C-alpha angles and dihedrals in degrees: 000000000000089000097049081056097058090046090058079067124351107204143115083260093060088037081058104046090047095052083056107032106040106017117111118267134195096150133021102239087107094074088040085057090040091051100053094041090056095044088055097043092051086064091049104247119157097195140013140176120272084234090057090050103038088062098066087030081056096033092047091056090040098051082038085050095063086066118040142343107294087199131041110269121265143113116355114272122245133246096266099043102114084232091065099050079044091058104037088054099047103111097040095048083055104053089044089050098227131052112298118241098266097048094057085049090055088042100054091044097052097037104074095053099022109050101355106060089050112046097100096042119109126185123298095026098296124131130208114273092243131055118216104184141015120218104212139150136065121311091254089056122028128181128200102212104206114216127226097250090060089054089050089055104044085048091046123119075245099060090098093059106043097053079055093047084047094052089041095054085052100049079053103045096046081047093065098043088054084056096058127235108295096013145087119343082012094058091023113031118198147314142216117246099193097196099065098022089236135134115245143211100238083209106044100021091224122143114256103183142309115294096229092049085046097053096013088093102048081056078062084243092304143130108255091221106037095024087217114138112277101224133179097270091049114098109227143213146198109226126202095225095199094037111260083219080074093078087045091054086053102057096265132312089304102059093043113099099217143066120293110280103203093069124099102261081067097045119083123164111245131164117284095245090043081055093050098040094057090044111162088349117129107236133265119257079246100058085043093051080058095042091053090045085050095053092043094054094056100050076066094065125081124259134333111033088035090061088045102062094034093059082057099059092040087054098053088042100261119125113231102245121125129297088020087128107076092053087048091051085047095052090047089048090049079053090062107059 
């Protein structure tokens, strides 16, 4: 399915978004690496030292620490474990305003082989179709050689919005470590709070992050109705893509036939004006073809988005293997007429 992903459109931006959005992840230092890449890239810059990069890659999981877990919760990490350091310099890294020295230290050491070697990677031994760096030089001096395609991304009319998925993926993934393996977001998934537009631990009622950031990436940064990029001076809207006045029309949710609407399989970002335009409509086979790759592309993302959608195909009597979502949409539509 990852590959049906990059088809829909094969480019360094979908490379990208499939490295962050649907690469494993059992700790965080994946979006720390992402953001400082990014940052880099945006200036130009075809190659840095692994010590400049490492001090946004150490400063983004300390500021990040003081949150939430950036790791699932076990046994207690050793002495040497970069987390640790992380964690024990905290404060110090924070009043200087920049990792301590001991902190950069732990970071250039544990970069090559911890984050660095595994960026690219995606499940069952495959890789992103696109590189974005090149770790070269001696021990005692490492560079990070920035491609060209990370500099495309980074320069794109996406950028924007990337650096906000990115966050957004974080802000998810720590979420679920602070959960707790088979609890919580992993066995729940989330839930919509309408009044803020954000994505919710079930369980803690905290706010995770925005629903548009969270989904906004498996669109490939695109409205569901017109398909035009969705960019940072756009307004933007959550659409209903089968119309939530449907369970009203019904008599409440009680009376109406299908699947709760106001859940995320049903929520896709568009353009404010896309969102007014379609109004109460049902939607076209074509907005529902996205809708079903978008789906899709999620159930191929770790917790807790994955656990979300699936609970909703267990509960209508579908399994949640792939290319389940084009039979679901047909059964809600059935619902409609």
């Amino acid at each position: 399915m990852t590959a049906e992903f990059y088809r829909v459109e094969p480019s360094a931006r979908t490379s990208w978004r499939l490295a962050v959005l649907m690469g494993a992840n059992t700790r965080t230092y994946k979006f720390a690496l992402g953001t400082a890449l990014l940052e880099y890239a945006a200036q130009d810059r075809t190659e840095v030292t692994l010590d400049e990069i490492a001090v946004p890659y150490a400063m983004g999981l300390v500021v990040h620490l003081a949150e939430a877990p950036q790791a699932p919760s076990g046994p207690l990490l050793g002495k040497p474990d970069f987390l640790t350091v992380a964690r024990q310099e905290t404060e110090g890294s924070t009043t200087l305003g920049h990792p301590t020295e001991r902190l950069l230290d732990a970071a250039v050491r544990s970069m090559p082989a911890m984050v660095m070697q595994k960026f690219h990677n995606l499940g069952g031994g495959t890789e992103v179709a696109h590189r974005f760096y090149e770790l070269v030089g001696s021990p005692r001096k490492r560079i990070v050689r920035l491609t060209a395609d990370l500099r495309q991304v980074a320069r794109s009319e996406q950028a924007a919005g990337l650096r906000t998925e990115l966050g957004a993926r974080w802000s998810i993934v720590e979420s679920s470590f602070a959960a707790g393996v088979g609890r919580s977001l992993i066995t729940e998934g989330v839930a919509v709070d309408w009044a803020t537009l954000k994505l919710t631990d079930k369980h803690r009622r905290r706010s995770v992050t925005g629903v548009a950031d969270a989904l906004i990436g498996f669109q490939h940064g695109r409205c569901l109705l017109c398909t035009a990029p969705l960019t940072p001076g756009d307004e933007i809207a959550v659409d209903h893509v089968f119309p939530h006045s449907l369970m009203r029309r019904f008599g409440a949710v009680s009376g109406w036939r299908g699947p709760d609407l106001d859940v995320i399989w049903n929520l896709a970002p568009t353009h404010q004006t896309c969102n007014s335009a379609k109004s109460d409509r049902l939607p076209t086979p074509e907005e529902l073809h996205r809708l079903a790759q978008r789906n899709e592309a999620i159930l191929q993302s770790p917790h807790p988005l994955k656990k979300t959608l699936q609970l909703t195909l267990r509960s209508a009597g579908y399994s949640s293997e792939p290319r389940q979502w084009p039979a679901f949409l047909r059964q809600v539509q059935a619902a409609c007429d």
